[in-house]
PDB file of C-alpha atoms in Angstrom:
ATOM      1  CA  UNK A  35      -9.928 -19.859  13.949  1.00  0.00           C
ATOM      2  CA  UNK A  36     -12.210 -18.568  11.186  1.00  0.00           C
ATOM      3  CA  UNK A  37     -10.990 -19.559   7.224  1.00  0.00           C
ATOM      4  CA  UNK A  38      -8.765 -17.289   6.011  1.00  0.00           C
ATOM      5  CA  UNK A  39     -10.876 -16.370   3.122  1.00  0.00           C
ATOM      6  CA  UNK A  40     -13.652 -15.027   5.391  1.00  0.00           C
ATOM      7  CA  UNK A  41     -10.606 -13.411   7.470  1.00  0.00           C
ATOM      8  CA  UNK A  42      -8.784 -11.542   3.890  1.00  0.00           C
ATOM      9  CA  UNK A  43     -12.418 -10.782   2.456  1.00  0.00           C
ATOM     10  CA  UNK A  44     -12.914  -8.086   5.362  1.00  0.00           C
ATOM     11  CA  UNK A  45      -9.552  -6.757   4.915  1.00  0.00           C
ATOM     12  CA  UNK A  46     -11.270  -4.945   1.613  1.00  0.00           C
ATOM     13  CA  UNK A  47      -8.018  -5.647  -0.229  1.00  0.00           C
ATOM     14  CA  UNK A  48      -9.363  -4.949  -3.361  1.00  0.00           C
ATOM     15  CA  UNK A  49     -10.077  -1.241  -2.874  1.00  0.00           C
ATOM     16  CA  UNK A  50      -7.717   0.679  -4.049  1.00  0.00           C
ATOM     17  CA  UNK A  51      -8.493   4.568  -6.536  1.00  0.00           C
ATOM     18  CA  UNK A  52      -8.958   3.870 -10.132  1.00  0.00           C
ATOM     19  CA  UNK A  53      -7.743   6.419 -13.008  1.00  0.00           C
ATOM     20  CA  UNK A  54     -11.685   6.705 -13.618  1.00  0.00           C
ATOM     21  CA  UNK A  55     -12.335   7.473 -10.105  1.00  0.00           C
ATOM     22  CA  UNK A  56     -10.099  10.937  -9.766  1.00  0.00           C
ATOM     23  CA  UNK A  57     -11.294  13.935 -11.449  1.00  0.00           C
ATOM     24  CA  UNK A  58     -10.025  15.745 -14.262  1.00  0.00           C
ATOM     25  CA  UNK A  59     -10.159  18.942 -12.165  1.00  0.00           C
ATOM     26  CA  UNK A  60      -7.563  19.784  -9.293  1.00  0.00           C
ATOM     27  CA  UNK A  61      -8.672  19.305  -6.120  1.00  0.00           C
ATOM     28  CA  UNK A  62      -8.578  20.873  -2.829  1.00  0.00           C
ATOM     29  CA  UNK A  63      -6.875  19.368   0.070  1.00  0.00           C
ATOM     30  CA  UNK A  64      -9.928  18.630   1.937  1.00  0.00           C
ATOM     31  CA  UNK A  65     -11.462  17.185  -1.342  1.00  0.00           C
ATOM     32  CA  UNK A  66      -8.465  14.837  -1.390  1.00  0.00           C
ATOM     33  CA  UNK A  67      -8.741  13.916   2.059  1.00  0.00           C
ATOM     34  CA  UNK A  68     -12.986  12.785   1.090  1.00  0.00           C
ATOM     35  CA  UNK A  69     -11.874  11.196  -1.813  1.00  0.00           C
ATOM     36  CA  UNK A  70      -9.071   8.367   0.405  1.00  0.00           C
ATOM     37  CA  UNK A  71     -11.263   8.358   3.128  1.00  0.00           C
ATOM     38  CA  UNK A  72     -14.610   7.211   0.657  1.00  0.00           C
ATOM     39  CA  UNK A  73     -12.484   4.791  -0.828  1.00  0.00           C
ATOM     40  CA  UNK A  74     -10.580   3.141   2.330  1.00  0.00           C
ATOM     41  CA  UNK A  75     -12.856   3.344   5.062  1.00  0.00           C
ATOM     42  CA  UNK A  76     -13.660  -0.218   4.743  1.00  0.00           C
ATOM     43  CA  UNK A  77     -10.022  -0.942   4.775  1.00  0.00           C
ATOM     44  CA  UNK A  78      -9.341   0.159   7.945  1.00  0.00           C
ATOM     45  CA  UNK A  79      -8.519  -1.531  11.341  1.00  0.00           C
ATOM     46  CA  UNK A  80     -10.906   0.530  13.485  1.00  0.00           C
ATOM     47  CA  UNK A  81     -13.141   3.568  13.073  1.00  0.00           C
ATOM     48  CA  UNK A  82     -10.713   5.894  14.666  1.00  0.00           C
ATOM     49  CA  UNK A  83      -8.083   5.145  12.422  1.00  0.00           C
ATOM     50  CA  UNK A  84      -7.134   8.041  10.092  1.00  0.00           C
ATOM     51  CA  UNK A  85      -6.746   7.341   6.264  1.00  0.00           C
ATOM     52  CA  UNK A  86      -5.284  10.292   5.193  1.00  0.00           C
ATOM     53  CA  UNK A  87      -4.854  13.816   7.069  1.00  0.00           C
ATOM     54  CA  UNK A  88      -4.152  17.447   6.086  1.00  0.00           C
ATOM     55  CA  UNK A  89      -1.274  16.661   8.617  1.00  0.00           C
ATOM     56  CA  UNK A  90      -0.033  13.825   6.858  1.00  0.00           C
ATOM     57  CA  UNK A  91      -0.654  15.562   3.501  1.00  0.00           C
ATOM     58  CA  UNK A  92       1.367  18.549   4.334  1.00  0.00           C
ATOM     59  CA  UNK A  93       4.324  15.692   6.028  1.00  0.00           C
ATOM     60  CA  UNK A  94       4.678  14.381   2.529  1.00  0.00           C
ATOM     61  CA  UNK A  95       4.728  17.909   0.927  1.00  0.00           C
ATOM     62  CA  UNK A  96       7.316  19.101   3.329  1.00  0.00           C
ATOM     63  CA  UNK A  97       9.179  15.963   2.745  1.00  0.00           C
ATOM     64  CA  UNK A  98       9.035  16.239  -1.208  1.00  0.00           C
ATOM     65  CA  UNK A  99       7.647  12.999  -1.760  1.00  0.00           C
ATOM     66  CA  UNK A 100       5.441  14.504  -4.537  1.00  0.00           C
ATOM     67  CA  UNK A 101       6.084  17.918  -6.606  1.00  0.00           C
ATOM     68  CA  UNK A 102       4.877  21.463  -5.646  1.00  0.00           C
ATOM     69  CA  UNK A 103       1.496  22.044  -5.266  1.00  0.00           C
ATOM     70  CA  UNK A 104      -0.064  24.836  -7.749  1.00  0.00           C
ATOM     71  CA  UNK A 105      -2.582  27.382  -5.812  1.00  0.00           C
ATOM     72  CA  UNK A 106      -3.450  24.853  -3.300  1.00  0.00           C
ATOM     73  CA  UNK A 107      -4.849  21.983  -5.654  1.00  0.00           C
ATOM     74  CA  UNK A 108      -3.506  18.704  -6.359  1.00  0.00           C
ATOM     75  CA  UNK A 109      -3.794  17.546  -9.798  1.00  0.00           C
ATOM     76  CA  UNK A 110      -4.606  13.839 -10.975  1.00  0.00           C
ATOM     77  CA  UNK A 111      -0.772  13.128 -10.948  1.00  0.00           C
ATOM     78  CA  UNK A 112      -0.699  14.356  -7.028  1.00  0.00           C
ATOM     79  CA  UNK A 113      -3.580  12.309  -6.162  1.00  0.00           C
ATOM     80  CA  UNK A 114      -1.514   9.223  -7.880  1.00  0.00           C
ATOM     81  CA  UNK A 115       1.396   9.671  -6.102  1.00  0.00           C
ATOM     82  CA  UNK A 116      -0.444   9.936  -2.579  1.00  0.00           C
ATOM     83  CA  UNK A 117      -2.370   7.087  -3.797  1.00  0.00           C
ATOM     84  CA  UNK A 118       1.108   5.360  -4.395  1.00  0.00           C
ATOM     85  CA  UNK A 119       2.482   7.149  -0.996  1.00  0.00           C
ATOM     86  CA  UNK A 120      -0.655   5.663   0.784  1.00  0.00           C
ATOM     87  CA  UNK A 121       0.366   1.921   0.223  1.00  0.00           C
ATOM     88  CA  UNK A 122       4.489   2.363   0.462  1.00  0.00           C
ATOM     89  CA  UNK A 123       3.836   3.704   3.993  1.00  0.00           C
ATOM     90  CA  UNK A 124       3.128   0.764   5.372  1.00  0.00           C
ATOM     91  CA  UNK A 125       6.260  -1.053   4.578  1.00  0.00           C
ATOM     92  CA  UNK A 126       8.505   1.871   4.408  1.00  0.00           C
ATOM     93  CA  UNK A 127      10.163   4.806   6.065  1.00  0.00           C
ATOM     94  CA  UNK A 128       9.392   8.078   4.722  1.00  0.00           C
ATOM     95  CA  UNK A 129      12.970   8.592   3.102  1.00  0.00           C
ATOM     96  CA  UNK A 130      12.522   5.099   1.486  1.00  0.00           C
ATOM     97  CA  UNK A 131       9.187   6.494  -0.304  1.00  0.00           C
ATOM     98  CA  UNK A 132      11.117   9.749  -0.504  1.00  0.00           C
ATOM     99  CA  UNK A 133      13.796   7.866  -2.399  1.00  0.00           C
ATOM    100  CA  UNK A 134      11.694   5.465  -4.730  1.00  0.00           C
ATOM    101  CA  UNK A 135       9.187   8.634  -5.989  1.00  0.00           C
ATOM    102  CA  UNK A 136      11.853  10.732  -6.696  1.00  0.00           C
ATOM    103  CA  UNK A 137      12.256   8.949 -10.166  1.00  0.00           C
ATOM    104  CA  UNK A 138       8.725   9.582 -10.637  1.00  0.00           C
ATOM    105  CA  UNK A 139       8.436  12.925  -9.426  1.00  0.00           C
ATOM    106  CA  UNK A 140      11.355  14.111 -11.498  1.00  0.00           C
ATOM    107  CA  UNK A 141       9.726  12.665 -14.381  1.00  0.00           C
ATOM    108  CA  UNK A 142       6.904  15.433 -14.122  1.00  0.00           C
ATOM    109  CA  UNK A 143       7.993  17.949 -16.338  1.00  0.00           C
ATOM    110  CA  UNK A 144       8.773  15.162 -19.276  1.00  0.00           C
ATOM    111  CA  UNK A 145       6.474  14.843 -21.515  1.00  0.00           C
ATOM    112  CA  UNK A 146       7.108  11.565 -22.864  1.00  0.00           C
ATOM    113  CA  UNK A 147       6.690  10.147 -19.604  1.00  0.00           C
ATOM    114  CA  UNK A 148       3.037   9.733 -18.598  1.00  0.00           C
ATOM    115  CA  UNK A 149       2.756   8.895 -14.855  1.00  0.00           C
ATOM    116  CA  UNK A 150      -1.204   7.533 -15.590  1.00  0.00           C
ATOM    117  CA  UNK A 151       0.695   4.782 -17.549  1.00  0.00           C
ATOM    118  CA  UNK A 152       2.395   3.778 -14.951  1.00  0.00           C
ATOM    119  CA  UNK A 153       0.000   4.075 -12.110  1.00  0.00           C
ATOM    120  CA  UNK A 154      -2.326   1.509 -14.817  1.00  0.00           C
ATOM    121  CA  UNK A 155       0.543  -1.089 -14.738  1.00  0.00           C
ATOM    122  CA  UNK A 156       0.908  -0.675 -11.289  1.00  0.00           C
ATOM    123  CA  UNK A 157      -2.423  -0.868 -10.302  1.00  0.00           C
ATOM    124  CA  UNK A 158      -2.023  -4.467 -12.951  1.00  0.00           C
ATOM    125  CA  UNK A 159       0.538  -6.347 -10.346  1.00  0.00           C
ATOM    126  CA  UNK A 160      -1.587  -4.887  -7.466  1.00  0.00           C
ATOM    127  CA  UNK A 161      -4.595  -7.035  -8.497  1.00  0.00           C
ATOM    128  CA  UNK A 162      -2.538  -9.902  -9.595  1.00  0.00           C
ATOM    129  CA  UNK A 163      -0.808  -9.582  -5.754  1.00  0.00           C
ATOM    130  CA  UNK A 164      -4.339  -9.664  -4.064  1.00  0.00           C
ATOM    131  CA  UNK A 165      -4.773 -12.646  -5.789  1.00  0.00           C
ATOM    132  CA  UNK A 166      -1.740 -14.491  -4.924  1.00  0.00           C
ATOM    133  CA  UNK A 167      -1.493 -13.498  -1.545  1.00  0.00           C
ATOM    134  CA  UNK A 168      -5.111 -14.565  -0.862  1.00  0.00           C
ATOM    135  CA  UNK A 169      -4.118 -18.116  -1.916  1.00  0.00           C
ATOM    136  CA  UNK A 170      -0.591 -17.913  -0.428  1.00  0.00           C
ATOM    137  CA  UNK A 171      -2.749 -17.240   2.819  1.00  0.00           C
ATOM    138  CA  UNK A 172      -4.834 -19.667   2.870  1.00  0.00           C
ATOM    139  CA  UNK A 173      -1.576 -22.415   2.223  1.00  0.00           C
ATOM    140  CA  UNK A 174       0.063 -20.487   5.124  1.00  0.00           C
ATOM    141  CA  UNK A 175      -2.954 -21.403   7.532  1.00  0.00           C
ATOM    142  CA  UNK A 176      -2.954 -24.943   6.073  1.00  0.00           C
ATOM    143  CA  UNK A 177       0.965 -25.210   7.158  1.00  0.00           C
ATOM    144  CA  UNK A 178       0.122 -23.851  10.544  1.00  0.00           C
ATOM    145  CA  UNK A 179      -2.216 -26.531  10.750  1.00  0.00           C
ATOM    146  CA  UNK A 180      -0.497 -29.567   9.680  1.00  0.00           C
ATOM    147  CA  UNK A 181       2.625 -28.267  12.131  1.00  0.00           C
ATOM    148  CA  UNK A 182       0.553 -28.474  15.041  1.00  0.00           C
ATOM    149  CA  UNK A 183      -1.099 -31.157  14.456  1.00  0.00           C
ATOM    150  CA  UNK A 184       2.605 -32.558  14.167  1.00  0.00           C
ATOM    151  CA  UNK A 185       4.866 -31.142  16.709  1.00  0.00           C
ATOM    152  CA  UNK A 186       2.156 -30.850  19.419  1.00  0.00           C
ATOM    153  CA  UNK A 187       0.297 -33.840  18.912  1.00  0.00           C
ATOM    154  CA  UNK A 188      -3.002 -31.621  19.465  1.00  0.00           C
ATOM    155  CA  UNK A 189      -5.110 -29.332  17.162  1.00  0.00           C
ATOM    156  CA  UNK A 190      -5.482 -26.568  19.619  1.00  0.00           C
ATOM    157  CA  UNK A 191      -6.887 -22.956  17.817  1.00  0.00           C
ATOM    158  CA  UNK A 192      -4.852 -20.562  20.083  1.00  0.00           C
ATOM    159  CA  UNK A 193      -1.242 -22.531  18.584  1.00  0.00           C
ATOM    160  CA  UNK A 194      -2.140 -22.626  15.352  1.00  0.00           C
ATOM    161  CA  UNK A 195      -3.121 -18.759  15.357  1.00  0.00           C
ATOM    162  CA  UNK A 196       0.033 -17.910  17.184  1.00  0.00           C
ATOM    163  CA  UNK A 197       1.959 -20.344  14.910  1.00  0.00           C
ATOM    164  CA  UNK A 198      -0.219 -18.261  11.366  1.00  0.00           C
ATOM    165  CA  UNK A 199       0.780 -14.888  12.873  1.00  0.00           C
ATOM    166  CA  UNK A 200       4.772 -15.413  13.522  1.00  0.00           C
ATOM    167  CA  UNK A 201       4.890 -16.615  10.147  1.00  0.00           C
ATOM    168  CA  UNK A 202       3.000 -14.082   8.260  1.00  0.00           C
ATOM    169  CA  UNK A 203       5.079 -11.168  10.308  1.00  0.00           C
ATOM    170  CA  UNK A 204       8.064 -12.953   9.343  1.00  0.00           C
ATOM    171  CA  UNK A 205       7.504 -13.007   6.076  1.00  0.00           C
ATOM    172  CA  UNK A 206       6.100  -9.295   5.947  1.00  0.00           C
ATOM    173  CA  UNK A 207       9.459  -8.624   7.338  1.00  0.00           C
ATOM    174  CA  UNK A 208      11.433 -11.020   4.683  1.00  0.00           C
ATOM    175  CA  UNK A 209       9.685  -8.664   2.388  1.00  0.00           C
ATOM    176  CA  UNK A 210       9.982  -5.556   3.727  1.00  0.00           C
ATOM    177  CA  UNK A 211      13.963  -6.039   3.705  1.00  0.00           C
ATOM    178  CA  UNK A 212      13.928  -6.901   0.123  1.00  0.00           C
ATOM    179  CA  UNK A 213      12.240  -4.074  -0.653  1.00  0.00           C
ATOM    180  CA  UNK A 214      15.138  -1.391   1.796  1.00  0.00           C
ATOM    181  CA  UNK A 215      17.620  -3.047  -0.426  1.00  0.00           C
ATOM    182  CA  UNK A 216      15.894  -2.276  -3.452  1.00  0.00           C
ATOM    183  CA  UNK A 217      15.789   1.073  -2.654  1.00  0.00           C
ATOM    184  CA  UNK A 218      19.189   1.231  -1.368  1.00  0.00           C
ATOM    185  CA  UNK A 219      19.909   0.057  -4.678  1.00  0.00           C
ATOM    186  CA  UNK A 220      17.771   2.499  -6.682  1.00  0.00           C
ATOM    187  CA  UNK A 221      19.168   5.579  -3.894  1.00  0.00           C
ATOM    188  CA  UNK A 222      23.122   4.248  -5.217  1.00  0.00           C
ATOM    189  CA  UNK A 223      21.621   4.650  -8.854  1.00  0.00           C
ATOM    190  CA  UNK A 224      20.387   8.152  -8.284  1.00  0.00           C
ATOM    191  CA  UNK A 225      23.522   8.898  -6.468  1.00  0.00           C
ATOM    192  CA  UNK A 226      25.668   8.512  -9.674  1.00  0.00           C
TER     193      UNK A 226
END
């Protein structure tokens, strides 16, 4: 099995869109689209993969996971909440994402709220996460490892691999669960 820091260095975890990198001007949809697919490609799985769609685009609009569109453009704020809708989706359902923007989204119109300020302090624990999960990884392959060695009194690859992947889907899913109940929490808040 290769290292896991050769394995998490081609996942491209560290691309992700900057403030600096969306433009001051509104954007079309297709210009949105060029924009996620520039900066993920290297993120994906396989070449046929889709980053982002007009389809998936118009999914989120229908769904009001980000505010009304003006004349067909999507402003820096829309781009920052697909951004934000681009990483939730992996994790959650669309009325979890539904339910955890809607704080956001509602915020629009406020002007002491300024959703760049938050996407910078996101974007802050998003680094420092790449940096701990690389290094919880690489201890997670270690325990594979040392429990085969163990339990099965051999070093074979193919058991350790198996062994690295049911642990790192269970704890995707440990996560993923904290993270329903957080929003089940937040949707209870919004409720009242």
């Amino acid at each position: 099995m290769k290292e896991m820091n050769e394995i998490v260095r081609k996942m491209a975890l560290e691309k992700y869109i900057s403030l600096e990198e969306i433009p001051q001007i509104d954007l079309y949809m297709d210009q949105v689209i060029q924009l996620f697919e520039n900066k993920y490609a290297e993120a994906k799985r396989n070449e046929d993969e889709k980053v982002l769609t007009k389809t998936m685009i118009n999914n989120y609009a229908k769904g009001k996971l980000f505010f009304s569109v003006k004349n067909k453009k999507y402003s820096k704020e829309h781009i920052i909440l697909i951004s934000l809708i681009y990483q939730l989706k992996g994790g959650l359902s669309i009325n979890d994402i539904k339910t955890t923007l809607d704080g956001l989204n509602k915020r629009e119109d406020d002007s002491d709220f300024e959703l760049e300020g938050f996407y910078n302090s996101y974007l802050k624990i998003f680094n420092q996460n790449i940096t701990d999960f690389q290094s919880h990884a690489e201890l997670k392959q270690e325990e594979a490892r040392d429990q085969i060695a163990h339990s099965c009194h051999e070093s074979e690859e193919e058991l350790q691999q198996i062994l690295l992947i049911t642990s790192i889907v269970q704890m995707s899913n440990l996560y993923r669960r904290l993270a329903e109940r957080l929003v089940d929490e937040l949707s209870s808040k919004q409720e009242k």
